[in-house]
Short mmCIF file of C-alpha atoms and ligand atoms in Angstrom, two decimals:
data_model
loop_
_atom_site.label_atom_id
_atom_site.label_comp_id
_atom_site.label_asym_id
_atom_site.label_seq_id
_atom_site.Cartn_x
_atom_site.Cartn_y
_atom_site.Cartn_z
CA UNK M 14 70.91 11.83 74.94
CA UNK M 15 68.88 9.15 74.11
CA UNK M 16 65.39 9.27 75.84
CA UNK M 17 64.87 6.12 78.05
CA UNK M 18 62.00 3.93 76.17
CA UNK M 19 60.29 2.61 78.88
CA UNK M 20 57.02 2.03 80.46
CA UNK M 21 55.87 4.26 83.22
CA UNK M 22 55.32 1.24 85.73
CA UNK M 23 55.88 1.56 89.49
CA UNK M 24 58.42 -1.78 88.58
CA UNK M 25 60.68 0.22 86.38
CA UNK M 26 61.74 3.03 88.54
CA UNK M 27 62.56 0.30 91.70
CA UNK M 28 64.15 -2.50 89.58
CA UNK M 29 66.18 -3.12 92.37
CA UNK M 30 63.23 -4.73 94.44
CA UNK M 31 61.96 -6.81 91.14
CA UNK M 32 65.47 -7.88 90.15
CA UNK M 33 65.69 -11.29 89.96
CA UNK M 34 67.79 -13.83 91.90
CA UNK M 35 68.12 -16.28 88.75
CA UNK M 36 68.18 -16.37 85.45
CA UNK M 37 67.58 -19.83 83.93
CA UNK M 38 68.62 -19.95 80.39
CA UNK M 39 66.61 -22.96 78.88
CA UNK M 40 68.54 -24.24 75.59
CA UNK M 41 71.68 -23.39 77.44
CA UNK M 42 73.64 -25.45 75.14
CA UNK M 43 72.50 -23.62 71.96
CA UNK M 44 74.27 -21.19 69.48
CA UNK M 45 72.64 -18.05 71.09
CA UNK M 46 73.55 -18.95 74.63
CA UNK M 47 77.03 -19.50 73.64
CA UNK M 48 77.40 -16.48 70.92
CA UNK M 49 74.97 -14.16 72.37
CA UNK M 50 74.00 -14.63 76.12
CA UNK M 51 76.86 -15.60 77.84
CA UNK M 52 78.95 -13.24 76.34
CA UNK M 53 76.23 -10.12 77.03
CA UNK M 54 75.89 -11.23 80.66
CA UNK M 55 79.61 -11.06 80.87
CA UNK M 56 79.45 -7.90 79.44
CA UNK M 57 77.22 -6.90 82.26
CA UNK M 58 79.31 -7.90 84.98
CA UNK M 59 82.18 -5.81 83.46
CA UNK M 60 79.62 -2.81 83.41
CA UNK M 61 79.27 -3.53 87.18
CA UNK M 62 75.24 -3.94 86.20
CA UNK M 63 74.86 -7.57 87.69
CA UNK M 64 73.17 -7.74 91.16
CA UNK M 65 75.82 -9.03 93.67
CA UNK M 66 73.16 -12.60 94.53
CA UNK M 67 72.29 -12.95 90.98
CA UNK M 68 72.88 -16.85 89.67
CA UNK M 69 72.93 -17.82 85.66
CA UNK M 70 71.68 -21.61 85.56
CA UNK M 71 72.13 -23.07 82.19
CA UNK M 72 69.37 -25.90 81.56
CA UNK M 73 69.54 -27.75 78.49
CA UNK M 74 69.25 -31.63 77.41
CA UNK M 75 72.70 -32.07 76.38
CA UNK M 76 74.35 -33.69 79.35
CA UNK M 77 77.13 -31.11 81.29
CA UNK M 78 77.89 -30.49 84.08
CA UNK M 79 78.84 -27.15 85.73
CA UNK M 80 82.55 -27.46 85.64
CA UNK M 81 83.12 -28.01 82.10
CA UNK M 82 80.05 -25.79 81.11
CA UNK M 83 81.71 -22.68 82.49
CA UNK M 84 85.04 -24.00 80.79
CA UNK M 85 83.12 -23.63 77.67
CA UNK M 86 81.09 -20.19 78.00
CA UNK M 87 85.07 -19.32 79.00
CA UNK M 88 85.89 -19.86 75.64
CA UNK M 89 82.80 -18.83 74.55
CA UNK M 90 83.38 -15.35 75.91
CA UNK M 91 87.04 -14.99 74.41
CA UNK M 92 85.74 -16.10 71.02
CA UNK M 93 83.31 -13.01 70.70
CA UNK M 94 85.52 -10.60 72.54
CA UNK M 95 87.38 -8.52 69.94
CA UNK M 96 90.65 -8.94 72.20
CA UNK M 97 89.86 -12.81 72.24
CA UNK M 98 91.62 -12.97 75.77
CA UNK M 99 89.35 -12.78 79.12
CA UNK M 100 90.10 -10.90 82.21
CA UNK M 101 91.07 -13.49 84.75
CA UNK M 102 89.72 -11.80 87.94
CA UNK M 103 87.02 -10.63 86.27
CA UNK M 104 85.73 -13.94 84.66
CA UNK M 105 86.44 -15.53 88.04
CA UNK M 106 83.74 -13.64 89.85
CA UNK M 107 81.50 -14.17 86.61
CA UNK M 108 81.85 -17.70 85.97
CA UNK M 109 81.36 -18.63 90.08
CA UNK M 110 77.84 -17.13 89.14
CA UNK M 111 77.11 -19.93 86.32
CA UNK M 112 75.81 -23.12 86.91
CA UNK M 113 73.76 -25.53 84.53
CA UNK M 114 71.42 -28.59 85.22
CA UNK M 115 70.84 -31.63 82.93
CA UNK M 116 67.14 -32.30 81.87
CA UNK M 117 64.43 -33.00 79.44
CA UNK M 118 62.29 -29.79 78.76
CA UNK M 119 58.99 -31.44 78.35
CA UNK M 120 59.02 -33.80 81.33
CA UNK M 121 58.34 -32.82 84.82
CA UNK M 122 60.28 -34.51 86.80
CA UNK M 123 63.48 -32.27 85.46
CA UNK M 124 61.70 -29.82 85.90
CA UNK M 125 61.39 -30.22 89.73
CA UNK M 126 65.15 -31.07 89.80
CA UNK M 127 65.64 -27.73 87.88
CA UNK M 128 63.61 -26.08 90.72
CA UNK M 129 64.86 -27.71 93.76
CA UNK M 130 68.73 -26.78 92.83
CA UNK M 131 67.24 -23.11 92.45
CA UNK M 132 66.32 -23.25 95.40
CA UNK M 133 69.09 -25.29 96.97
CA UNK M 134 72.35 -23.66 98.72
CA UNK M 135 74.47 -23.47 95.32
CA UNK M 136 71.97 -20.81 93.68
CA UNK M 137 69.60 -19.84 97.10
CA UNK M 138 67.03 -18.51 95.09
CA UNK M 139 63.71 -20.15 97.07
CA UNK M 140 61.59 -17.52 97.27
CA UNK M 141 62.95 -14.60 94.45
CA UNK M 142 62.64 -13.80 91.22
CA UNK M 143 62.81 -16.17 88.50
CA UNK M 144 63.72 -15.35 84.90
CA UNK M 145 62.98 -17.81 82.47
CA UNK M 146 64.94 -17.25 79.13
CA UNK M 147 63.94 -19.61 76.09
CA UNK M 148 66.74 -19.95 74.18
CA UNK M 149 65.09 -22.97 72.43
CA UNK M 150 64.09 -23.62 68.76
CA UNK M 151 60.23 -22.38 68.25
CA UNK M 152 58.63 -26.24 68.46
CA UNK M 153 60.51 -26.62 71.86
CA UNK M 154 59.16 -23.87 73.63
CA UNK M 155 55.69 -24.79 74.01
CA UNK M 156 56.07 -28.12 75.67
CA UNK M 157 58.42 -26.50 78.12
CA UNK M 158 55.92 -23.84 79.12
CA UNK M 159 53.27 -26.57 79.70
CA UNK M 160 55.73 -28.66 81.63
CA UNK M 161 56.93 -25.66 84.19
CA UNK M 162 53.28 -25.03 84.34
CA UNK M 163 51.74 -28.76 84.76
CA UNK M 164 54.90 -29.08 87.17
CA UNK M 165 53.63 -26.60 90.01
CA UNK M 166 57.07 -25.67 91.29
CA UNK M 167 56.71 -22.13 89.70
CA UNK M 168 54.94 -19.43 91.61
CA UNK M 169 52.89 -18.46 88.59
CA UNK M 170 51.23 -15.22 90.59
CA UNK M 171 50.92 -11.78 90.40
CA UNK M 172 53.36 -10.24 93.10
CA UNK M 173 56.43 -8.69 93.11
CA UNK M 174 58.34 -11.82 92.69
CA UNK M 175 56.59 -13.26 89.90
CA UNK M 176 58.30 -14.87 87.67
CA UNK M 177 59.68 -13.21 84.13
CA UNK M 178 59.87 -14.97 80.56
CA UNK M 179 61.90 -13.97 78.00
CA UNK M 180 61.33 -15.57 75.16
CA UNK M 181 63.52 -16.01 71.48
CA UNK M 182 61.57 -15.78 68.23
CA UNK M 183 59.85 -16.91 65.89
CA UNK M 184 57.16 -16.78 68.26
CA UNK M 185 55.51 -20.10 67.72
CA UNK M 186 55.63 -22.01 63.89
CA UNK M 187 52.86 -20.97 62.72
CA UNK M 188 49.43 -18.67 63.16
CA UNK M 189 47.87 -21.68 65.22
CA UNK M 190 50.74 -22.28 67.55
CA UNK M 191 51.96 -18.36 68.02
CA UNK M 192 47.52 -18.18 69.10
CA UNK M 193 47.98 -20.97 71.23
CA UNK M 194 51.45 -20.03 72.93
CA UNK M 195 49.77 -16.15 73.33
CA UNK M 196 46.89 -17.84 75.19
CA UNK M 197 49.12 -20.21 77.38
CA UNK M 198 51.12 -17.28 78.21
CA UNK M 199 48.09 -15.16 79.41
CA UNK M 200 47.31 -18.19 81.63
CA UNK M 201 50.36 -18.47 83.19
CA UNK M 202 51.48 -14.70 83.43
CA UNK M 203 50.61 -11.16 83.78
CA UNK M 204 51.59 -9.88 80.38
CA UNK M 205 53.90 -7.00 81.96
CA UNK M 206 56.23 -10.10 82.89
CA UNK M 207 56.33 -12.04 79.34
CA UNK M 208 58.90 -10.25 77.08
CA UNK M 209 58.72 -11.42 73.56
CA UNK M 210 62.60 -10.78 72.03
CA UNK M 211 63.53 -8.86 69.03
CA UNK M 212 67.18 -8.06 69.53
CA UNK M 213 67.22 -5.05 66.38
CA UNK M 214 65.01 -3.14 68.85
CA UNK M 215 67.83 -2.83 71.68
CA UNK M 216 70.23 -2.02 68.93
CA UNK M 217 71.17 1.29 69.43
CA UNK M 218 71.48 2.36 65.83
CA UNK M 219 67.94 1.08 65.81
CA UNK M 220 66.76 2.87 68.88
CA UNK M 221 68.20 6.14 67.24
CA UNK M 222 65.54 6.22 64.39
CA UNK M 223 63.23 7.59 67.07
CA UNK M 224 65.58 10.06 68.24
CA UNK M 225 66.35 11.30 64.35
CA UNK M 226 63.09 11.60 63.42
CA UNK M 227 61.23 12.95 66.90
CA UNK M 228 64.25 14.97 68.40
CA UNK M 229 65.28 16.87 65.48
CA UNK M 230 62.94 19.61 63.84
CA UNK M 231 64.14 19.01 60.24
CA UNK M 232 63.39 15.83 59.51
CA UNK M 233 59.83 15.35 60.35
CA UNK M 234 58.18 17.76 57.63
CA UNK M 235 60.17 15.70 55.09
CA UNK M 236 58.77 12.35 56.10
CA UNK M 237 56.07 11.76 53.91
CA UNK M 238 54.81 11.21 50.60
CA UNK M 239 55.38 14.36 48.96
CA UNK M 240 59.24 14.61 49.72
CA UNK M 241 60.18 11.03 49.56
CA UNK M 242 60.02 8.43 46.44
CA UNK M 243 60.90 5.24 48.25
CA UNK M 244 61.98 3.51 51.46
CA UNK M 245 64.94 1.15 51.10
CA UNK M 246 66.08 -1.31 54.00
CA UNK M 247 68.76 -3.72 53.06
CA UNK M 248 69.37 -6.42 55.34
CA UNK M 249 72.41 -8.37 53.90
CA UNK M 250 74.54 -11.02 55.78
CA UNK M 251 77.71 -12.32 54.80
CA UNK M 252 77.29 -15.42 56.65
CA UNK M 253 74.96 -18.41 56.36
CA UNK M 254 73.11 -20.54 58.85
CA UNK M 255 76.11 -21.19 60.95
CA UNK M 256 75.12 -24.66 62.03
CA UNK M 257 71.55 -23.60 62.61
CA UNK M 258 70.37 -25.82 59.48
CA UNK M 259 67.43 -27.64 61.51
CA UNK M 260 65.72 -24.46 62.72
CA UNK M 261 66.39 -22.37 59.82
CA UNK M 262 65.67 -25.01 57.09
CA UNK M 263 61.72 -24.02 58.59
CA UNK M 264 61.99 -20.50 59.21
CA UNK M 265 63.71 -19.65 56.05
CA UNK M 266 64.68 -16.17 55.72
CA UNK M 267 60.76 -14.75 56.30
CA UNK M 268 60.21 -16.41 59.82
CA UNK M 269 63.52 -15.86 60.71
CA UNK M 270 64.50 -12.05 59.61
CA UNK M 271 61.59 -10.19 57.99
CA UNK M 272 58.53 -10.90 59.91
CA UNK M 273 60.42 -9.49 62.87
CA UNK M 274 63.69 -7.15 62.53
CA UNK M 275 62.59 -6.19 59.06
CA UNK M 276 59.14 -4.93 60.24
CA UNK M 277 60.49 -3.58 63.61
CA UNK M 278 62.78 -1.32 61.95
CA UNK M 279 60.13 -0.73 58.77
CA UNK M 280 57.75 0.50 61.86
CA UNK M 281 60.39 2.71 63.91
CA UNK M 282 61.13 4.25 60.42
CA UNK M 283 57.81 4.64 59.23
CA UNK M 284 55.07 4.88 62.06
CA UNK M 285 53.45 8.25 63.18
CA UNK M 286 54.76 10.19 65.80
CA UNK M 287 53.82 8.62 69.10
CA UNK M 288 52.68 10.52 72.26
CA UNK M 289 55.24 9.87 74.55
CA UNK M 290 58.54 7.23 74.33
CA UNK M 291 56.68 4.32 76.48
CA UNK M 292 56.34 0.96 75.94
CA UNK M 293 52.19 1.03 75.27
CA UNK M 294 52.63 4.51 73.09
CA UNK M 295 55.12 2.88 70.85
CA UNK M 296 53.83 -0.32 70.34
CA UNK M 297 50.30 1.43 69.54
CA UNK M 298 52.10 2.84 66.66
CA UNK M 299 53.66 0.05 65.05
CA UNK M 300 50.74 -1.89 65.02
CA UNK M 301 48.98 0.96 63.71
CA UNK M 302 51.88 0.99 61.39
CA UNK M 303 51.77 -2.36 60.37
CA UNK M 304 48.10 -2.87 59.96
CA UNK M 305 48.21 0.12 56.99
CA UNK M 306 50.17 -2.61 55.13
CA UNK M 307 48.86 -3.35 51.85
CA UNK M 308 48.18 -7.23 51.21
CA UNK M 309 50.83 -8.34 49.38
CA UNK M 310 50.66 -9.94 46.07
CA UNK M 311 52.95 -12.32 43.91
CA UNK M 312 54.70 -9.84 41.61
CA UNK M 313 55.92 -8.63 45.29
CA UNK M 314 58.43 -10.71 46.14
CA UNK M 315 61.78 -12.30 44.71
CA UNK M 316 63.01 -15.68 46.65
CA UNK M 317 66.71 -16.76 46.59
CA UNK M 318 68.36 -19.47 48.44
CA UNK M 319 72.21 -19.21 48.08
CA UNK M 320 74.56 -21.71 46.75
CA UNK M 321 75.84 -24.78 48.68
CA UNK M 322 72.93 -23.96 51.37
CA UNK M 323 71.07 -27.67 50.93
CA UNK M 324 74.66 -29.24 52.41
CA UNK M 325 74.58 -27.48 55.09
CA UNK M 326 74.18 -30.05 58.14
CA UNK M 327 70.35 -30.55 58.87
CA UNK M 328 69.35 -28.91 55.61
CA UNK M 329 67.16 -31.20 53.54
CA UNK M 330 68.92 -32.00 50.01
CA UNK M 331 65.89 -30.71 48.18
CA UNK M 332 64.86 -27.90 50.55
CA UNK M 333 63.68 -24.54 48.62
CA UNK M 334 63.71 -22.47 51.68
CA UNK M 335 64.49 -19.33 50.73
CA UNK M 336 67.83 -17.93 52.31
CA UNK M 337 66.74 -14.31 50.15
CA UNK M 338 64.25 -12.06 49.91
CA UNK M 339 63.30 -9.05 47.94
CA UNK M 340 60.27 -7.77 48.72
CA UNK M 341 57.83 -4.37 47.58
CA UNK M 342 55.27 -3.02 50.26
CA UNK M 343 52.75 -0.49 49.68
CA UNK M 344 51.70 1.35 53.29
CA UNK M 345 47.82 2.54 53.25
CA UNK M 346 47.95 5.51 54.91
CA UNK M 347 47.94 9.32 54.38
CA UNK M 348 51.67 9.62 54.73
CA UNK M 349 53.04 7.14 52.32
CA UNK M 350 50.33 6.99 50.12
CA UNK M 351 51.88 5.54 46.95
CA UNK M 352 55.41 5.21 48.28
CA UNK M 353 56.63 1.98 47.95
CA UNK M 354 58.70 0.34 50.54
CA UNK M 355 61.48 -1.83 49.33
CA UNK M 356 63.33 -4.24 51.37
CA UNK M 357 66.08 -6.60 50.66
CA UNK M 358 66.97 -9.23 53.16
CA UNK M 359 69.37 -12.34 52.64
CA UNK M 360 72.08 -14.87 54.08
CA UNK M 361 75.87 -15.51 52.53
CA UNK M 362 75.63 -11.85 50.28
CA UNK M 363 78.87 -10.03 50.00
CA UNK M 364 79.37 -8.30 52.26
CA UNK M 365 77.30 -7.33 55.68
CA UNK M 366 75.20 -4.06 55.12
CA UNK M 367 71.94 -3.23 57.40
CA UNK M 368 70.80 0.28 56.50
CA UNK M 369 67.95 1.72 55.40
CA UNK M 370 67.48 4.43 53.11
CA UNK M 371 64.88 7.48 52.53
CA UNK M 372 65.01 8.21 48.99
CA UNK M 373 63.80 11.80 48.55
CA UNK M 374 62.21 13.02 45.42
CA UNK M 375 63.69 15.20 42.43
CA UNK M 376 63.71 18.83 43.10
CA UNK M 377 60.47 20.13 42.41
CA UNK M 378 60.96 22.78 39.82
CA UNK M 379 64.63 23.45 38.12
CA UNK M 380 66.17 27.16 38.13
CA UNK M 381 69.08 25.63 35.21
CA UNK M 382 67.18 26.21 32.56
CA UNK M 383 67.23 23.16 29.83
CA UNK M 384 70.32 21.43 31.04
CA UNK M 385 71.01 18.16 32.47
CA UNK M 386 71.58 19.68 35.72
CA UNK M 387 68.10 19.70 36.72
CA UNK M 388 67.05 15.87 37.85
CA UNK M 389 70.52 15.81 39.09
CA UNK M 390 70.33 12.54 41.49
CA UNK M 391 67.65 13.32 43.66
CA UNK M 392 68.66 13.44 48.26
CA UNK M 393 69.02 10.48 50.19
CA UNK M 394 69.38 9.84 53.48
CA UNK M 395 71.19 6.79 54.43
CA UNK M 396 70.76 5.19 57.69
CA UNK M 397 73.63 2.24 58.37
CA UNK M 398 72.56 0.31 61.18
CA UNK M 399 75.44 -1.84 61.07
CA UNK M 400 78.72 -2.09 60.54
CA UNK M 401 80.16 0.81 60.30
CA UNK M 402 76.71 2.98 62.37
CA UNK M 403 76.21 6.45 61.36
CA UNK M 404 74.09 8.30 58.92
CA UNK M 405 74.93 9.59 55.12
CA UNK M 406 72.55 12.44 53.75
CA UNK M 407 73.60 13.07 49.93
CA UNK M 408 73.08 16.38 48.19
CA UNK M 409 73.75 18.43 45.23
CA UNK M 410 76.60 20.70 45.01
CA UNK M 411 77.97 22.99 42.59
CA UNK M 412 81.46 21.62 41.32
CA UNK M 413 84.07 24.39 41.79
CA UNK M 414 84.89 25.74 38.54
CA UNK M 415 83.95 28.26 35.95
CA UNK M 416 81.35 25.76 34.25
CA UNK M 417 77.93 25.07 36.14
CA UNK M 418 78.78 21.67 37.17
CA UNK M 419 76.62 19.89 39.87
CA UNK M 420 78.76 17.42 41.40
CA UNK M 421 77.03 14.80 44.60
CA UNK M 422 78.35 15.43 47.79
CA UNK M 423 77.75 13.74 51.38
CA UNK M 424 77.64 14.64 54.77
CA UNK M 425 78.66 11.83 57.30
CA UNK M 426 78.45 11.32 60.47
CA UNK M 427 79.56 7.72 62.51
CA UNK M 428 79.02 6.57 65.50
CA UNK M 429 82.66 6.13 66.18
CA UNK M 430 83.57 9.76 65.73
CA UNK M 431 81.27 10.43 69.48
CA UNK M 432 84.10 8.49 71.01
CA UNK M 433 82.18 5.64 72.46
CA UNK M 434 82.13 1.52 71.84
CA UNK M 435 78.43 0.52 70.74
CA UNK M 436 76.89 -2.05 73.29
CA UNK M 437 76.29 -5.45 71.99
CA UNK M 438 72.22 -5.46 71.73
CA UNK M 439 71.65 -8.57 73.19
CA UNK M 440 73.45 -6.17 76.55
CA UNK M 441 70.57 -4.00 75.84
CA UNK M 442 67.90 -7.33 75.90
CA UNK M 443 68.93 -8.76 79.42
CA UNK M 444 69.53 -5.48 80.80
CA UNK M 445 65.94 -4.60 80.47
CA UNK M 446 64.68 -8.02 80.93
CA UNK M 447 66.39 -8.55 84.39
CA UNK M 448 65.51 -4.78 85.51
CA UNK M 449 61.91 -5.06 84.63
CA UNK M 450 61.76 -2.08 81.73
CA UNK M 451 59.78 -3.56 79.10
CA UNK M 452 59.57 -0.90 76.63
CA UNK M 453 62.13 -2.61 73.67
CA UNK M 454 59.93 -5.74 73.59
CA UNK M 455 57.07 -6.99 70.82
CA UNK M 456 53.53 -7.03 72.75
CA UNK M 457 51.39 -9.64 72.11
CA UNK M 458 48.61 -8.01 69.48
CA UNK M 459 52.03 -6.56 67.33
CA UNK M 460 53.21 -9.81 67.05
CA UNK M 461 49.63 -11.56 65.94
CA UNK M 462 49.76 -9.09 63.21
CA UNK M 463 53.35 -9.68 62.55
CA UNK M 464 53.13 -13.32 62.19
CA UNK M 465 49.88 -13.08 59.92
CA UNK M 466 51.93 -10.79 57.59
CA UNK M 467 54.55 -13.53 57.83
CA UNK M 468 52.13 -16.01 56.62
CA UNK M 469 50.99 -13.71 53.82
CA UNK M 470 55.15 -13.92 52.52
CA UNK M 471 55.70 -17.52 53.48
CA UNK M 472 52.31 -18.43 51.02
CA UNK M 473 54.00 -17.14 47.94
CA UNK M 474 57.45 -18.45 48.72
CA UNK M 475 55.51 -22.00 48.66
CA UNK M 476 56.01 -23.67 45.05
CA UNK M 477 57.71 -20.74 44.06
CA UNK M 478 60.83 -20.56 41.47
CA UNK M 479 63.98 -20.62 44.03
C1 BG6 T 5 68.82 -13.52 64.26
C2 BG6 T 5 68.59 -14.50 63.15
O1 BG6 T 5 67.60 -13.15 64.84
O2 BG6 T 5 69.47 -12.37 63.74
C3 BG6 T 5 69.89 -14.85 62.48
O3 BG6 T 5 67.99 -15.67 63.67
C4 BG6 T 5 70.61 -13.61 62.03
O4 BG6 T 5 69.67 -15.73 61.38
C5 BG6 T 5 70.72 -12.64 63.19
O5 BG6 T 5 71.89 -13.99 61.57
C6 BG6 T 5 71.31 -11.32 62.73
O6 BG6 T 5 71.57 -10.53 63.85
P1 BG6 T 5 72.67 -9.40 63.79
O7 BG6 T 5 72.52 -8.70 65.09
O8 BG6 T 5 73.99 -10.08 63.61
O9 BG6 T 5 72.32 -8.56 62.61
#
């Protein structure tokens, strides 16, 4: 079993007291509500893990009202189901929970509207918890936060109704707006109640590096420079920005994939052991983690931006965002001294891969004298995050015969084969977020670092050959 990453507060062993009595999902109209949120939350409710009082306002500036809004998230739901049907009585005691408001997120006066139907008879949530969940591109979210602030309907205190934030990344735009965000946030909210997102953390193939490398005795001793020649993490997506053009045409592929789920999983892979499985421990050692990475330096990186991707709607015609990224990283520390890391990330590739790979090293000495058997291709362990989950370690093994032959041989193990369906990570995000276990979340010093190293990438993709 899978040890429960959590922090040891008092809140996450009585979630039921600090669960909150809304969730308002600001950018309600956006791709992730509709492909990711609404379809998680549904998820939820067929788990049986939704609070019976428990209301899902959508707020968003598109105009809507409730009616045809949960007409939509209906077919929002069948379109990521697998089945692509929806269980009637189900979704009726799902959808009689959603509810969404009309409003500008920067202007206070929507903002009181917002507040007084949260309180009013339809949701009835005057005096519990809030969750705020920014669904919103990165230059939104600021002038919301300053507006529910300025507007002095929140309860911004400490108790045990305080209200939550989740929040989407990229955390801010840039180093000067992710500092200024981090201090608005401290203003407004004890940091135990502001949970930065980075989906590949609730993933459970993700989750399961710590198990594989801290709950098995035979892995560990390998993990280091003198076993292993290379880290590989390939990150490749078959599609492209999917109608995200605006957003993405800034991020480009650093903001939007490396700087975050690349260096998550980099740190889960690669950090020391940590003292226990809570939130503090863990996050101690990826930023440990990621401050032993080397500057990086122009012969580092390869930029890509794939074909067609400057017609994509809101794309500029001469953008040289890069959609592609290959990218070398040296880690300064005692353990990987001189291994390099070597990460591949991209939009509209063949095929969908995420898996990361620990290259061991050649045998150390060779018992077949002279022949080309010694050298023979070298161990690897291959971790496949997604699709297709499970783990690949490859080996040498004599091919039957009366020659010595060494042939390569596998041993695989999938997900699939333990019998169970994989829960959709963004299940994993709101779960935690509405019970109060904060433990799969980026804290706010991690994320300072991770942005900077961001900005290291993001300087040499500027002027660059695309
Ligand atoms: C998101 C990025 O965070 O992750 C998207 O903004 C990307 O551009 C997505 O497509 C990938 O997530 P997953 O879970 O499909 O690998």
């Amino acid at each position: 079993m899978f040890p429960a990453i959590r922090m040891n507060t008092n809140e996450s062993h009585s979630h039921k007291t600090s669960t909150p009595c809304v969730m308002v999902i600001f950018g309600a109209s956006g791709h992730l509500a509709r492909r990711k949120l609404i379809p998680a939350l549904y998820a939820l409710e067929r788990r049986g893990l939704l609070e019976e009082h428990f209301s899902i306002v959508g707020f968003a500036r598109t105009p809507n009202v409730t009616a045809r809004f949960r007409k939509e998230m209906a077919d929002a739901v069948s379109e990521a189901s697998s089945s692509g049907r929806l269980d009637a009585a189900l979704w009726q005691r799902f959808s009689s929970r959603l509810h969404y408001v009309t409003g500008e997120y920067d202007q206070v006066e929507s903002c009181r509207r917002l507040h007084e139907f949260l309180a009013g008879a339809d949701c009835g949530c005057a005096r519990g918890r809030i969750l705020y969940y920014m669904a919103l591109p990165p230059r939104a979210v600021e002038p919301t936060l300053r507006t529910l602030y300025d507007s002095r309907c929140i309860p911004w205190h400490k108790g045990a109704s305080a209200p939550r934030l989740m929040i989407e990344k990229p955390f801010g735009w840039d180093a000067a707006s992710a500092c200024r965000l981090n201090r608005l946030l401290a203003r407004m909210l004890p940091e135990s109640q502001i949970y930065r997102i980075d989906h590949y953390l609730a993933k459970d193939t993700v989750r399961n590096l710590l198990v594989l490398r801290f709950a098995n005795a035979i892995f560990e001793p390998l993990w280091n420079c003198a076993h292993v020649d290379s880290v590989q993490l390939t990150a490749a997506e078959d599609v492209g920005v999917e109608g995200r053009g605006a957003y993405y045409d800034e991020a480009g592929v650093v903001r939007d994939y490396v700087q975050n789920h690349v260096l998550q999983v980099l740190a889960l892979a690669a950090m020391e052991r940590p003292e226990s499985a809570d939130a503090q421990a863990l996050s101690d050692r990826k930023l440990e983690f990621f401050e032993s990475i080397a500057p990086v330096r122009r012969g580092d990186f390869v930029f890509g931006q794939y074909r067609g991707y400057t017609r994509e709607p809101h794309v500029a015609a001469r953008s040289r965002t890069p959609t592609f990224l290959a990218l070398r990283l040296r880690v300064n520390n005692r353990r990987w001294k001189g291994v390099p890391f070597y990460v591949r990330a991209g939009k509209r590739l063949p095929r969908k891969v995420t898996e990361i790979t620990i290259q061991f090293k050649t045998a150390p000495t060779c018992v077949f004298d002279g022949r080309a058997l010694c050298g023979h291709a070298p161990n690897a362990l291959s971790i496949r995050i997604q699709p297709a989950e499970g783990m690949r370690l490859s080996f040498s093994t004599k091919a039957p015969g009366l020659d010595d032959e060494l042939r390569r041989a596998n041993l695989d193990f999938r997900y699939s084969q333990l019998g169970a369906e994989l829960p959709e990570a963004y299940e994993k995000v709101l779960l935690d977020g509405i019970r109060g276990h904060p433990g799969l979340f980026w804290q706010a010093d991690e994320l300072s670092r991770a942005t900077g190293f961001g900005l290291e990438c993001t300087r040499f993709w500027t002027g660059c050959e695309i």
